[in-house]
Amino acid sequence: GAVVSQHPSRVICKSGTSVKIECRSLDFQATTMFWYRQFPKKSLMLMATSNEGSKATYEQGVEKDKFLINHASLTLSTLTVTSAHPEDSSFYICSARVQALNYGYTFGSGTRLTVV
Amino acid sequence: AQSVTQPDIHITVSEGASLELRCNYSYGATPYLFWYVQSPGQGLQLLLKYFSGDTLVQGIKGFEAEFKRSQSSFNLRKPSVHWSDAAEYFCAVEGTGRRALTFGSGTRLQVQP
């Protein structure tokens, strides 16, 4: 149980285009989701907290106009990288906190974004 | 603000040997602590977690961790490592307020045959 499905797993896009990454909770409702970015051989850095039906909360230094987050339903959160540049290439991972039974956090399988 | 330190960037052990990965945290209250494992290009899989109660926590794949409040530590252990355990291991603490995880820098485990 408590599965988060993240798509796509890999995407290559041209500079200047936008890319959308989806994160779905399959068997539970996620009122809050988290988006992380991971650089090669580095830890996960929290980018933003996504709340269903309200605006996302961004961490300091994260451009909200570049990384658009939408959490329109209890099972879907999306991250759109707008006007992508090569420096946006990274591994993006979503996560949700599962309230039931003190489960903890569950993670999507990640999206490898390469901007060329 | 909370922080997590994993002092060992890279550890190599022989298959069948015991393993201990260190994790120290800085947090003002009793923390919620987690260990995750990540294979290359993959998401994170929960190994175990500590919320309260027994300070020795059993997880999946034969892993265990011990919460030591006096040392602000939550070290991960396994008595006998298998080649399939080679991966990146992350210790994390749940923060108050935003309820997100703060991760350590990770420890890369290599297993020698």
Tab-separated table of C-alpha atoms in Angstrom:
chain	number	residue	atom	x	y	z
A	1	GLY	CA	0.000	0.000	0.000
A	2	ALA	CA	0.826	3.715	-0.045
A	3	VAL	CA	2.244	3.822	-3.539
A	4	VAL	CA	3.200	6.996	-5.349
A	5	SER	CA	3.470	6.733	-9.106
A	6	GLN	CA	5.716	9.264	-10.832
A	7	HIS	CA	5.881	9.862	-14.580
A	8	PRO	CA	7.782	10.133	-16.762
A	9	SER	CA	10.821	8.305	-15.467
A	10	ARG	CA	13.060	9.942	-18.039
A	11	VAL	CA	12.588	12.955	-20.260
A	12	ILE	CA	14.832	14.840	-22.638
A	13	CYS	CA	13.752	18.263	-23.773
A	14	LYS	CA	15.171	21.190	-25.666
A	15	SER	CA	16.199	24.403	-23.992
A	16	GLY	CA	13.332	26.817	-23.722
A	17	THR	CA	10.585	24.227	-23.626
A	18	SER	CA	8.498	23.178	-20.638
A	19	VAL	CA	8.245	19.766	-19.065
A	20	LYS	CA	5.543	18.438	-16.780
A	21	ILE	CA	6.169	15.737	-14.191
A	22	GLU	CA	3.217	13.970	-12.604
A	23	CYS	CA	2.984	12.355	-9.232
A	24	ARG	CA	-0.062	10.273	-8.309
A	25	SER	CA	-0.971	8.606	-5.061
A	26	LEU	CA	-2.509	5.305	-6.106
A	27	ASP	CA	-4.143	3.923	-2.994
A	28	PHE	CA	-4.382	6.799	-0.583
A	29	GLN	CA	-5.219	10.478	-0.519
A	30	ALA	CA	-2.291	12.849	-0.322
A	31	THR	CA	-3.272	16.270	0.931
A	32	THR	CA	0.380	17.222	0.961
A	33	MET	CA	3.131	16.234	-1.418
A	34	PHE	CA	6.758	17.228	-1.473
A	35	TRP	CA	9.045	17.820	-4.419
A	36	TYR	CA	12.758	17.172	-4.121
A	37	ARG	CA	15.664	17.713	-6.437
A	38	GLN	CA	18.732	15.529	-6.370
A	39	PHE	CA	22.016	16.425	-8.038
A	40	PRO	CA	24.426	13.637	-9.033
A	41	LYS	CA	25.926	11.944	-5.995
A	42	LYS	CA	24.206	14.437	-3.743
A	43	SER	CA	21.423	14.386	-1.242
A	44	LEU	CA	17.803	15.333	-1.781
A	45	MET	CA	16.983	19.001	-1.477
A	46	LEU	CA	13.412	19.992	-0.749
A	47	MET	CA	12.108	22.334	-3.434
A	48	ALA	CA	8.522	22.868	-2.390
A	49	THR	CA	5.586	21.562	-0.448
A	50	SER	CA	2.450	21.039	-2.472
A	51	ASN	CA	-0.920	21.366	-0.756
A	52	GLU	CA	-4.156	20.210	-2.315
A	53	GLY	CA	-6.320	23.132	-3.313
A	54	SER	CA	-3.868	25.838	-2.338
A	55	LYS	CA	-0.619	27.397	-3.424
A	56	ALA	CA	2.602	25.526	-2.989
A	57	THR	CA	5.173	26.617	-0.447
A	58	TYR	CA	8.604	27.020	-1.976
A	59	GLU	CA	11.931	26.709	-0.236
A	60	GLN	CA	14.290	29.630	-0.191
A	61	GLY	CA	16.159	29.969	-3.454
A	62	VAL	CA	13.674	27.992	-5.550
A	63	GLU	CA	12.128	30.028	-8.354
A	64	LYS	CA	8.385	29.573	-8.156
A	65	ASP	CA	7.907	30.918	-11.688
A	66	LYS	CA	10.296	28.347	-13.084
A	67	PHE	CA	9.043	25.382	-11.093
A	68	LEU	CA	5.262	25.498	-11.227
A	69	ILE	CA	3.491	23.177	-8.850
A	70	ASN	CA	-0.167	22.262	-9.068
A	71	HIS	CA	-2.021	20.038	-6.632
A	72	ALA	CA	-5.550	20.097	-7.966
A	73	SER	CA	-6.772	16.856	-6.440
A	74	LEU	CA	-6.057	14.611	-3.486
A	75	THR	CA	-4.250	12.140	-5.718
A	76	LEU	CA	-2.313	14.255	-8.199
A	77	SER	CA	0.454	16.797	-7.937
A	78	THR	CA	2.395	18.099	-10.915
A	79	LEU	CA	5.691	19.903	-11.285
A	80	THR	CA	6.224	21.882	-14.483
A	81	VAL	CA	9.711	23.054	-15.311
A	82	THR	CA	9.147	26.097	-17.488
A	83	SER	CA	11.567	27.448	-20.054
A	84	ALA	CA	13.995	24.707	-19.171
A	85	HIS	CA	17.742	25.267	-19.378
A	86	PRO	CA	20.600	22.779	-19.151
A	87	GLU	CA	21.193	23.734	-15.510
A	88	ASP	CA	17.706	22.430	-14.728
A	89	SER	CA	18.875	18.938	-15.657
A	90	SER	CA	18.521	16.855	-12.556
A	91	PHE	CA	16.690	14.022	-10.842
A	92	TYR	CA	13.333	15.107	-9.444
A	93	ILE	CA	11.502	13.037	-6.845
A	94	CYS	CA	8.071	13.499	-5.326
A	95	SER	CA	6.978	12.281	-1.946
A	96	ALA	CA	3.856	12.096	0.165
A	97	ARG	CA	3.337	11.656	3.852
A	98	VAL	CA	1.050	8.770	4.624
A	99	GLN	CA	-0.973	9.515	7.715
A	100	ALA	CA	-2.457	6.099	8.315
A	101	LEU	CA	-0.765	3.988	10.992
A	102	ASN	CA	2.169	6.392	11.274
A	103	TYR	CA	3.371	5.092	7.964
A	104	GLY	CA	5.820	7.829	7.216
A	105	TYR	CA	6.761	9.019	3.778
A	106	THR	CA	6.538	7.274	0.458
A	107	PHE	CA	8.461	8.312	-2.631
A	108	GLY	CA	7.943	8.218	-6.354
A	109	SER	CA	10.537	6.494	-8.501
A	110	GLY	CA	11.919	9.791	-9.727
A	111	THR	CA	12.237	11.609	-13.051
A	112	ARG	CA	15.548	12.121	-14.795
A	113	LEU	CA	15.319	15.398	-16.688
A	114	THR	CA	17.914	16.213	-19.301
A	115	VAL	CA	17.750	19.575	-21.035
A	116	VAL	CA	19.744	19.810	-24.255
B	1	ALA	CA	16.405	24.075	12.237
B	2	GLN	CA	16.979	20.380	12.114
B	3	SER	CA	19.978	18.845	10.387
B	4	VAL	CA	21.282	15.384	9.671
B	5	THR	CA	24.911	14.348	9.361
B	6	GLN	CA	26.151	11.185	7.764
B	7	PRO	CA	29.890	11.340	8.347
B	8	ASP	CA	30.801	8.523	5.987
B	9	ILE	CA	30.493	9.423	2.316
B	10	HIS	CA	31.612	6.046	1.066
B	11	ILE	CA	31.979	2.670	2.767
B	12	THR	CA	33.250	-0.600	1.329
B	13	VAL	CA	32.621	-3.893	3.078
B	14	SER	CA	33.105	-7.500	2.114
B	15	GLU	CA	30.096	-9.659	1.477
B	16	GLY	CA	29.098	-11.405	4.678
B	17	ALA	CA	30.710	-8.798	6.889
B	18	SER	CA	28.769	-6.667	9.320
B	19	LEU	CA	27.784	-3.091	8.530
B	20	GLU	CA	27.155	0.047	10.495
B	21	LEU	CA	26.213	3.341	8.854
B	22	ARG	CA	26.346	6.366	11.073
B	23	CYS	CA	23.758	9.091	11.385
B	24	ASN	CA	23.687	12.040	13.763
B	25	TYR	CA	20.915	14.572	13.947
B	26	SER	CA	20.351	17.977	15.395
B	27	TYR	CA	16.829	18.600	16.538
B	28	GLY	CA	15.182	20.360	19.433
B	29	ALA	CA	12.648	17.717	20.333
B	30	THR	CA	12.193	13.982	20.022
B	31	PRO	CA	12.642	13.393	16.338
B	32	TYR	CA	11.000	11.118	13.872
B	33	LEU	CA	13.892	9.341	12.148
B	34	PHE	CA	14.091	7.358	8.960
B	35	TRP	CA	16.537	5.344	6.905
B	36	TYR	CA	16.026	5.045	3.165
B	37	VAL	CA	17.923	3.167	0.479
B	38	GLN	CA	18.286	4.310	-3.112
B	39	SER	CA	19.545	2.263	-6.038
B	40	PRO	CA	21.020	4.170	-8.987
B	41	GLY	CA	18.403	6.131	-10.901
B	42	GLN	CA	15.642	5.004	-8.609
B	43	GLY	CA	13.430	6.478	-5.947
B	44	LEU	CA	13.798	5.863	-2.247
B	45	GLN	CA	12.716	2.789	-0.374
B	46	LEU	CA	11.992	2.958	3.337
B	47	LEU	CA	14.166	0.608	5.379
B	48	LEU	CA	12.892	1.506	8.809
B	49	LYS	CA	11.658	4.361	10.954
B	50	TYR	CA	11.617	5.448	14.558
B	51	PHE	CA	8.734	7.410	16.013
B	52	SER	CA	8.715	6.386	19.668
B	53	GLY	CA	8.959	3.400	21.983
B	54	ASP	CA	11.605	0.711	21.663
B	55	THR	CA	14.842	2.362	20.628
B	56	LEU	CA	15.973	-0.645	18.607
B	57	VAL	CA	14.023	-0.710	15.386
B	58	GLN	CA	13.825	-3.606	12.992
B	59	GLY	CA	13.427	-2.948	9.294
B	60	ILE	CA	13.276	-4.742	6.002
B	61	LYS	CA	16.087	-6.709	4.385
B	62	GLY	CA	17.611	-7.590	7.747
B	63	PHE	CA	18.454	-4.006	8.729
B	64	GLU	CA	18.064	-2.541	12.174
B	65	ALA	CA	18.784	0.834	13.736
B	66	GLU	CA	19.193	2.056	17.262
B	67	PHE	CA	18.052	5.449	18.484
B	68	LYS	CA	20.377	6.886	21.121
B	69	ARG	CA	19.073	10.141	22.450
B	70	SER	CA	22.199	10.851	24.519
B	71	GLN	CA	24.341	10.669	21.387
B	72	SER	CA	21.788	12.157	18.971
B	73	SER	CA	22.393	9.156	16.782
B	74	PHE	CA	20.386	6.709	14.746
B	75	ASN	CA	22.909	4.283	13.287
B	76	LEU	CA	21.909	1.622	10.803
B	77	ARG	CA	23.255	-1.897	11.157
B	78	LYS	CA	23.187	-5.204	9.388
B	79	PRO	CA	24.950	-8.317	10.696
B	80	SER	CA	25.790	-9.797	7.290
B	81	VAL	CA	25.880	-7.754	4.112
B	82	HIS	CA	24.783	-9.148	0.770
B	83	TRP	CA	26.037	-7.964	-2.617
B	84	SER	CA	22.539	-6.665	-3.364
B	85	ASP	CA	22.848	-4.199	-0.481
B	86	ALA	CA	25.190	-2.031	-2.547
B	87	ALA	CA	23.354	1.289	-2.876
B	88	GLU	CA	23.090	4.791	-1.444
B	89	TYR	CA	21.707	5.086	2.067
B	90	PHE	CA	20.054	8.180	3.440
B	91	CYS	CA	19.192	9.057	6.987
B	92	ALA	CA	16.394	11.594	7.407
B	93	VAL	CA	14.549	13.452	10.119
B	94	GLU	CA	11.040	14.832	9.999
B	95	GLY	CA	10.811	18.483	10.816
B	96	THR	CA	8.038	20.303	12.567
B	97	GLY	CA	5.814	22.751	10.823
B	98	ARG	CA	6.210	21.867	7.179
B	99	ARG	CA	6.369	18.133	7.938
B	100	ALA	CA	8.936	17.468	5.253
B	101	LEU	CA	12.027	15.334	5.552
B	102	THR	CA	15.522	16.687	5.959
B	103	PHE	CA	18.085	14.307	4.537
B	104	GLY	CA	21.664	13.598	5.339
B	105	SER	CA	24.188	13.694	2.546
B	106	GLY	CA	24.041	9.957	2.073
B	107	THR	CA	26.497	7.073	2.371
B	108	ARG	CA	27.407	5.031	-0.657
B	109	LEU	CA	27.879	1.381	0.184
B	110	GLN	CA	30.026	-0.865	-1.949
B	111	VAL	CA	30.130	-4.584	-1.339
B	112	GLN	CA	33.188	-6.568	-2.287
B	113	PRO	CA	32.833	-10.223	-3.225
